[in-house]
Coordinates of C-alpha atoms and ligand atoms in Angstrom, one line a residue:
X1 CA -19.1 6.0 -29.1
X2 CA -18.3 4.7 -32.5
X3 CA -17.3 8.4 -33.6
X4 CA -15.1 8.4 -30.1
X5 CA -13.2 5.2 -30.8
X6 CA -12.5 6.5 -34.6
X7 CA -11.2 9.8 -33.1
X8 CA -9.2 8.3 -30.9
X9 CA -7.6 5.4 -33.0
X10 CA -6.9 8.7 -35.7
X11 CA -5.4 11.0 -32.8
X12 CA -3.6 7.6 -31.8
X13 CA -2.1 7.4 -35.5
X14 CA -1.3 11.1 -35.2
X15 CA 0.8 11.1 -32.2
X16 CA 4.2 10.7 -32.4
X17 CA 5.0 9.7 -28.6
X18 CA 1.8 8.2 -27.0
X19 CA 1.7 7.2 -23.3
X20 CA -1.1 5.1 -21.6
X21 CA -2.2 5.8 -18.0
X22 CA -3.9 2.9 -16.4
X23 CA -5.7 2.2 -13.2
X24 CA -7.5 -0.5 -11.4
X25 CA -10.5 -0.4 -13.9
X26 CA -8.4 -2.2 -16.5
X27 CA -8.0 -5.2 -14.4
X28 CA -11.4 -5.5 -13.3
X29 CA -12.5 -7.7 -16.1
X30 CA -9.9 -10.2 -15.3
X31 CA -11.8 -10.6 -11.8
X32 CA -9.8 -8.2 -9.6
X33 CA -11.6 -5.2 -8.1
X34 CA -11.0 -1.8 -8.1
X35 CA -11.3 0.2 -5.4
X36 CA -13.4 3.0 -5.7
X37 CA -16.3 2.2 -8.3
X38 CA -19.3 1.3 -7.4
X39 CA -18.1 -2.6 -6.1
X40 CA -14.9 -1.2 -5.3
X41 CA -12.9 -2.4 -2.4
X42 CA -12.6 0.8 -0.4
X43 CA -16.4 1.7 -1.5
X44 CA -17.8 -1.7 0.0
X45 CA -15.1 -1.5 2.9
X46 CA -14.4 1.9 4.1
X47 CA -12.6 0.6 7.0
X48 CA -10.0 -1.1 4.9
X49 CA -9.0 1.8 3.2
X50 CA -8.4 3.3 6.8
X51 CA -6.4 0.3 7.6
X52 CA -4.4 0.7 4.5
X53 CA -3.4 4.2 5.5
X54 CA -1.8 2.5 8.6
X55 CA 0.0 0.0 7.1
X56 CA 3.5 1.9 6.3
X57 CA 3.6 3.4 9.7
X58 CA 3.5 -0.2 11.1
X59 CA 6.3 -0.9 8.5
X60 CA 8.4 1.8 9.7
X61 CA 8.1 1.0 13.3
X62 CA 8.3 -2.7 13.3
X63 CA 9.2 -4.2 10.0
X64 CA 9.2 -7.8 11.6
X65 CA 5.5 -7.6 12.5
X66 CA 4.6 -5.6 9.2
X67 CA 5.8 -8.8 7.2
X68 CA 4.4 -11.2 9.8
X69 CA 1.0 -9.6 9.2
X70 CA 1.9 -9.8 5.6
X71 CA 2.4 -13.7 5.3
X72 CA -0.3 -14.8 7.6
X73 CA -3.4 -12.2 6.5
X74 CA -5.5 -12.2 3.6
X75 CA -4.3 -10.3 0.5
X76 CA -7.3 -7.2 -0.3
X77 CA -7.3 -8.1 -3.8
X78 CA -7.8 -12.0 -3.7
X79 CA -5.7 -14.3 -5.5
X80 CA -3.7 -12.4 -7.9
X81 CA -1.6 -15.0 -9.0
X82 CA -4.2 -16.7 -10.8
X83 CA -5.5 -13.5 -12.4
X84 CA -4.9 -13.6 -16.0
X85 CA -4.7 -10.1 -18.4
X86 CA -7.7 -9.2 -20.7
X87 CA -8.4 -7.7 -23.4
X88 CA -7.5 -4.0 -22.7
X89 CA -4.1 -5.3 -21.6
X90 CA -3.8 -7.0 -24.8
X91 CA -5.0 -3.9 -26.5
X92 CA -2.5 -1.9 -25.4
X93 CA 0.3 -4.1 -26.0
X94 CA -1.1 -4.3 -29.6
X95 CA -0.7 -0.3 -29.6
X96 CA 3.0 -0.8 -28.6
X97 CA 3.7 -3.6 -31.1
X98 CA 2.6 -1.4 -34.0
X99 CA 4.9 1.2 -32.7
X100 CA 2.5 4.1 -31.5
X101 CA 2.4 3.4 -27.4
X102 CA 6.0 3.8 -26.2
X103 CA 5.2 3.3 -22.3
X104 CA 2.5 2.0 -20.1
X105 CA 2.6 4.1 -16.6
X106 CA 0.2 1.6 -14.2
X107 CA -0.9 2.2 -10.7
X108 CA -2.0 -1.6 -10.7
X109 CA 0.1 -3.7 -8.3
X110 CA -1.4 -7.0 -9.9
X111 CA 1.5 -7.4 -12.5
X112 CA -1.3 -8.3 -15.6
X113 CA 0.1 -5.5 -17.7
X114 CA 3.6 -7.6 -17.3
X115 CA 2.0 -10.8 -17.7
X116 CA 0.4 -9.3 -21.4
X117 CA 3.9 -8.4 -22.5
X118 CA 3.9 -5.1 -22.4
X119 CA 7.6 -3.6 -23.2
X120 CA 8.0 -0.7 -21.8
X121 CA 6.1 -0.9 -18.4
X122 CA 6.5 1.8 -15.5
X123 CA 4.5 0.3 -12.4
X124 CA 4.0 3.4 -10.1
X125 CA 2.8 1.3 -7.5
X126 CA 5.2 -1.1 -7.5
X127 CA 3.9 -4.9 -8.4
X128 CA 3.2 -7.7 -6.1
X129 CA 5.3 -10.0 -8.5
X130 CA 8.3 -8.2 -6.6
X131 CA 10.2 -7.4 -3.8
X132 CA 12.0 -3.9 -2.9
X133 CA 15.1 -2.9 -1.0
X134 CA 13.9 0.2 0.8
X135 CA 17.5 1.4 0.8
X136 CA 18.7 0.8 -2.8
X137 CA 15.4 -0.1 -4.5
X138 CA 16.8 -2.7 -6.0
X139 CA 14.0 -5.3 -6.7
X140 CA 13.9 -9.0 -6.3
X141 CA 11.7 -11.9 -7.7
X142 CA 9.9 -13.4 -4.4
X143 CA 11.8 -16.7 -4.8
X144 CA 14.9 -14.8 -4.1
X145 CA 14.1 -15.0 -0.2
X146 CA 12.6 -18.3 1.4
X147 CA 10.1 -15.9 3.6
X148 CA 8.6 -18.6 5.2
X149 CA 11.6 -19.6 6.6
X150 CA 12.8 -16.4 7.9
X151 CA 9.6 -16.2 9.9
X152 CA 10.0 -19.9 11.3
X153 CA 13.7 -18.6 12.3
X154 CA 12.2 -15.3 13.6
X155 CA 14.4 -13.4 11.0
X156 CA 12.0 -11.5 9.3
X157 CA 12.2 -8.7 7.6
X158 CA 14.3 -9.8 5.0
X159 CA 17.5 -8.1 3.9
X160 CA 18.9 -7.0 0.9
X161 CA 22.0 -9.0 -0.2
X162 CA 23.6 -5.8 -1.6
X163 CA 23.2 -3.0 0.7
X164 CA 22.0 -4.9 4.1
X165 CA 18.8 -2.5 3.7
X166 CA 15.1 -4.0 4.9
X167 CA 13.4 -5.3 1.9
X168 CA 9.6 -4.9 1.6
X169 CA 7.0 -6.0 -0.9
X170 CA 7.6 -3.5 -4.1
X171 CA 4.0 -2.3 -3.6
X172 CA 3.8 1.5 -2.5
X173 CA 1.8 1.6 0.6
X174 CA -0.2 5.0 1.5
X175 CA 2.3 7.4 2.8
X176 CA 5.3 5.7 1.3
X177 CA 7.1 7.8 -1.4
X178 CA 7.0 6.6 -5.1
X179 CA 10.3 4.8 -5.8
X180 CA 12.7 7.4 -7.5
X181 CA 13.5 5.6 -10.3
X182 CA 10.1 4.9 -11.5
X183 CA 8.8 8.8 -10.5
X184 CA 11.6 10.1 -12.6
X185 CA 10.6 8.1 -15.4
X186 CA 7.4 8.7 -15.5
X187 CA 7.9 12.9 -15.1
X188 CA 9.7 12.2 -18.0
X189 CA 7.2 10.3 -20.0
X190 CA 4.8 12.9 -19.3
X191 CA 7.0 15.7 -20.8
X192 CA 7.7 13.5 -23.9
X193 CA 4.1 12.5 -24.8
X194 CA 2.1 14.4 -27.2
X195 CA -0.7 11.8 -26.3
X196 CA -2.0 10.4 -23.0
X197 CA -4.5 7.5 -23.1
X198 CA -5.6 7.6 -19.4
X199 CA -7.6 4.0 -18.8
X200 CA -9.7 3.1 -16.0
X201 CA -8.4 4.9 -13.4
X202 CA -10.6 7.5 -10.9
X203 CA -7.8 9.8 -11.1
X204 CA -7.8 10.9 -7.5
X205 CA -4.8 9.5 -6.1
X206 CA -1.6 11.8 -6.2
X207 CA 0.9 12.1 -7.0
X208 CA 0.0 9.8 -10.3
X209 CA -2.9 12.0 -11.0
X210 CA -0.6 14.7 -11.5
X211 CA 0.6 13.2 -14.4
X212 CA -1.9 14.5 -17.0
X213 CA -2.3 17.8 -15.2
X214 CA 1.6 18.2 -16.3
X215 CA 0.7 17.2 -19.8
X216 CA -2.2 19.7 -20.0
X217 CA 0.1 22.3 -18.6
X218 CA 2.5 21.8 -21.6
X219 CA -0.7 22.1 -24.1
X220 CA -1.7 25.6 -22.2
X221 CA 2.2 26.8 -22.6
X222 CA 2.1 25.6 -26.5
X223 CA -0.9 27.5 -27.0
X224 CA 0.0 30.8 -25.0
X225 CA 3.8 30.6 -26.9
X226 CA 2.0 30.3 -30.1
X227 CA -0.5 33.1 -29.4
X228 CA 2.0 35.2 -28.0
X229 CA 4.1 34.5 -31.2
X230 CA 7.2 33.4 -29.1
X231 CA 7.6 30.3 -30.9
X232 CA 6.1 29.2 -34.4
X233 CA 3.2 26.9 -34.4
X234 CA 4.6 24.0 -36.0
X235 CA 7.0 23.3 -33.9
X236 CA 4.6 23.2 -31.2
X237 CA 3.6 19.7 -30.4
X238 CA -0.1 19.7 -30.0
X239 CA -1.2 17.1 -27.0
X240 CA -4.1 15.0 -26.8
X241 CA -5.8 13.4 -23.4
X242 CA -7.9 10.7 -23.9
X243 CA -10.0 8.9 -20.9
X244 CA -11.3 5.5 -21.5
X245 CA -13.3 4.7 -18.4
X246 CA -16.4 3.4 -16.9
X247 CA -17.4 6.7 -15.3
X248 CA -16.2 10.5 -15.5
X249 CA -13.5 11.5 -13.2
X250 CA -11.9 14.9 -12.3
X251 CA -10.3 15.0 -15.6
X252 CA -13.2 14.8 -17.2
X253 CA -14.9 17.7 -15.3
X254 CA -11.8 19.8 -14.9
X255 CA -11.3 19.9 -18.3
X256 CA -8.2 18.2 -18.5
X257 CA -9.0 15.5 -20.8
X258 CA -9.7 16.3 -24.4
X259 CA -12.7 13.5 -24.2
X260 CA -13.9 10.6 -22.5
X261 CA -15.2 7.6 -24.0
X262 CA -17.4 6.1 -21.3
X263 CA -17.2 2.3 -20.9
X264 CA -15.4 -0.7 -20.2
X265 CA -11.7 -1.0 -21.1
X266 CA -11.9 -4.5 -22.4
X267 CA -14.2 -3.7 -24.8
X268 CA -13.4 0.3 -26.2
X269 CA -9.6 -0.5 -26.3
X270 CA -9.7 -3.5 -28.3
X271 CA -12.1 -1.6 -30.7
X272 CA -9.8 1.2 -31.1
X273 CA -6.8 -0.9 -32.0
X274 CA -9.2 -2.2 -34.9
X275 CA -9.4 1.4 -36.3
X276 CA -6.1 1.9 -35.7
X277 CA -5.4 -1.4 -37.8
X278 CA -8.0 -0.5 -40.5
X279 CA -6.6 2.9 -40.9
X280 CA -2.9 1.9 -41.3
X281 CA -3.8 -0.2 -44.4
Ligands
APR1 N1 -13.1 -0.3 -17.9 C1 -13.7 1.0 -17.6 N2 -13.6 1.6 -16.4 C2 -13.7 0.8 -15.1 C3 -13.7 -0.4 -15.4 C4 -14.0 -1.3 -16.7 N3 -14.0 -2.5 -16.8 N4 -13.8 -1.1 -13.9 C5 -13.9 0.1 -13.1 N5 -13.7 1.2 -13.8 C6 -13.6 2.6 -13.5 C7 -14.1 2.9 -12.1 O1 -15.5 3.2 -12.5 C8 -13.2 3.8 -11.3 O2 -13.8 5.2 -12.0 O3 -12.1 2.7 -13.0 C9 -12.2 3.7 -12.1 C10 -11.0 2.7 -11.2 O4 -10.5 3.6 -10.2 P1 -10.0 3.2 -8.5 O5 -10.7 2.4 -8.0 O6 -9.8 4.6 -7.8 O7 -9.0 2.7 -9.0 P2 -6.9 3.2 -9.0 O8 -7.6 4.6 -9.8 O9 -6.5 3.0 -9.5 O10 -7.0 4.0 -7.9 C11 -5.6 4.2 -7.4 O11 -5.7 4.3 -5.4 O12 -6.2 2.8 -3.7 C12 -5.2 3.3 -4.2 O13 -3.3 2.2 -4.6 C13 -4.5 1.8 -5.1 O14 -3.2 2.1 -7.1 C14 -4.6 2.5 -6.4 C15 -5.3 3.8 -6.6

């Protein structure tokens, strides 16, 4: 493990544009359950996953009913308001501060990367800390609307003050498209990066799980161009994909990632940062 941590630190230091991708695994050490890990929400309650797949249909069919269920029902992830970032989130912020990590793209809706101080953050599946107009994609802090008052007066769903579109939670439901702005910016990061650090995700949900595959495809193309003489090796950026996860994922077994550091993100990422700081001296 130590050798892989040192290898990851050197790869990060040699990179020109490193991007981190994260999933629910980075938040479990903050007390927020993941979905498909051994004690994940879907693992323990498959019906909840089936119900989650129906949520967006309800929204499209009857947004008022969807909001009423939202405001009166339980939150699957528990009390997110009280959750705090852990050492894994802060380690990524450290990598941003030393100029190595250029962007974090997260599937998590818990807002913990934002709370930890991530500078450039793309919330691929949205955030519980925001609402979003489904028409113009404008985002709002929840306090902008008095949701309980709207419910009491039978005036749900909230309407966007700018385009009158329907406003829902920013969190992206199964079956709902990734908001175009986030989708485009994430794709741009995948094209720009020469190192992808993938933390705490089972990498089975698309289109997010496509991002590492796009980077891997670039690596193959670069190798092919160099081998065929179509371009000189020195101007082809090598690409490194590193996984930090409690267990292997399809990215591991399909050879998409170069290597997997197995264990807890909250323990491994700070060790990587420590080696980076030592080597930078
Ligand atoms: N450190 C490292 N890995 C961890 C840790 C930890 N502390 N805790 C859990 N893991 C691993 C699990 O073993 C699992 O492989 O993180 C991974 C989490 O995978 P999922 O639970 O599938 O979460 P994620 O990949 O983020 O799910 C993607 O699915 O249900 C949707 O919208 C939801 O954004 C979510 C998406």
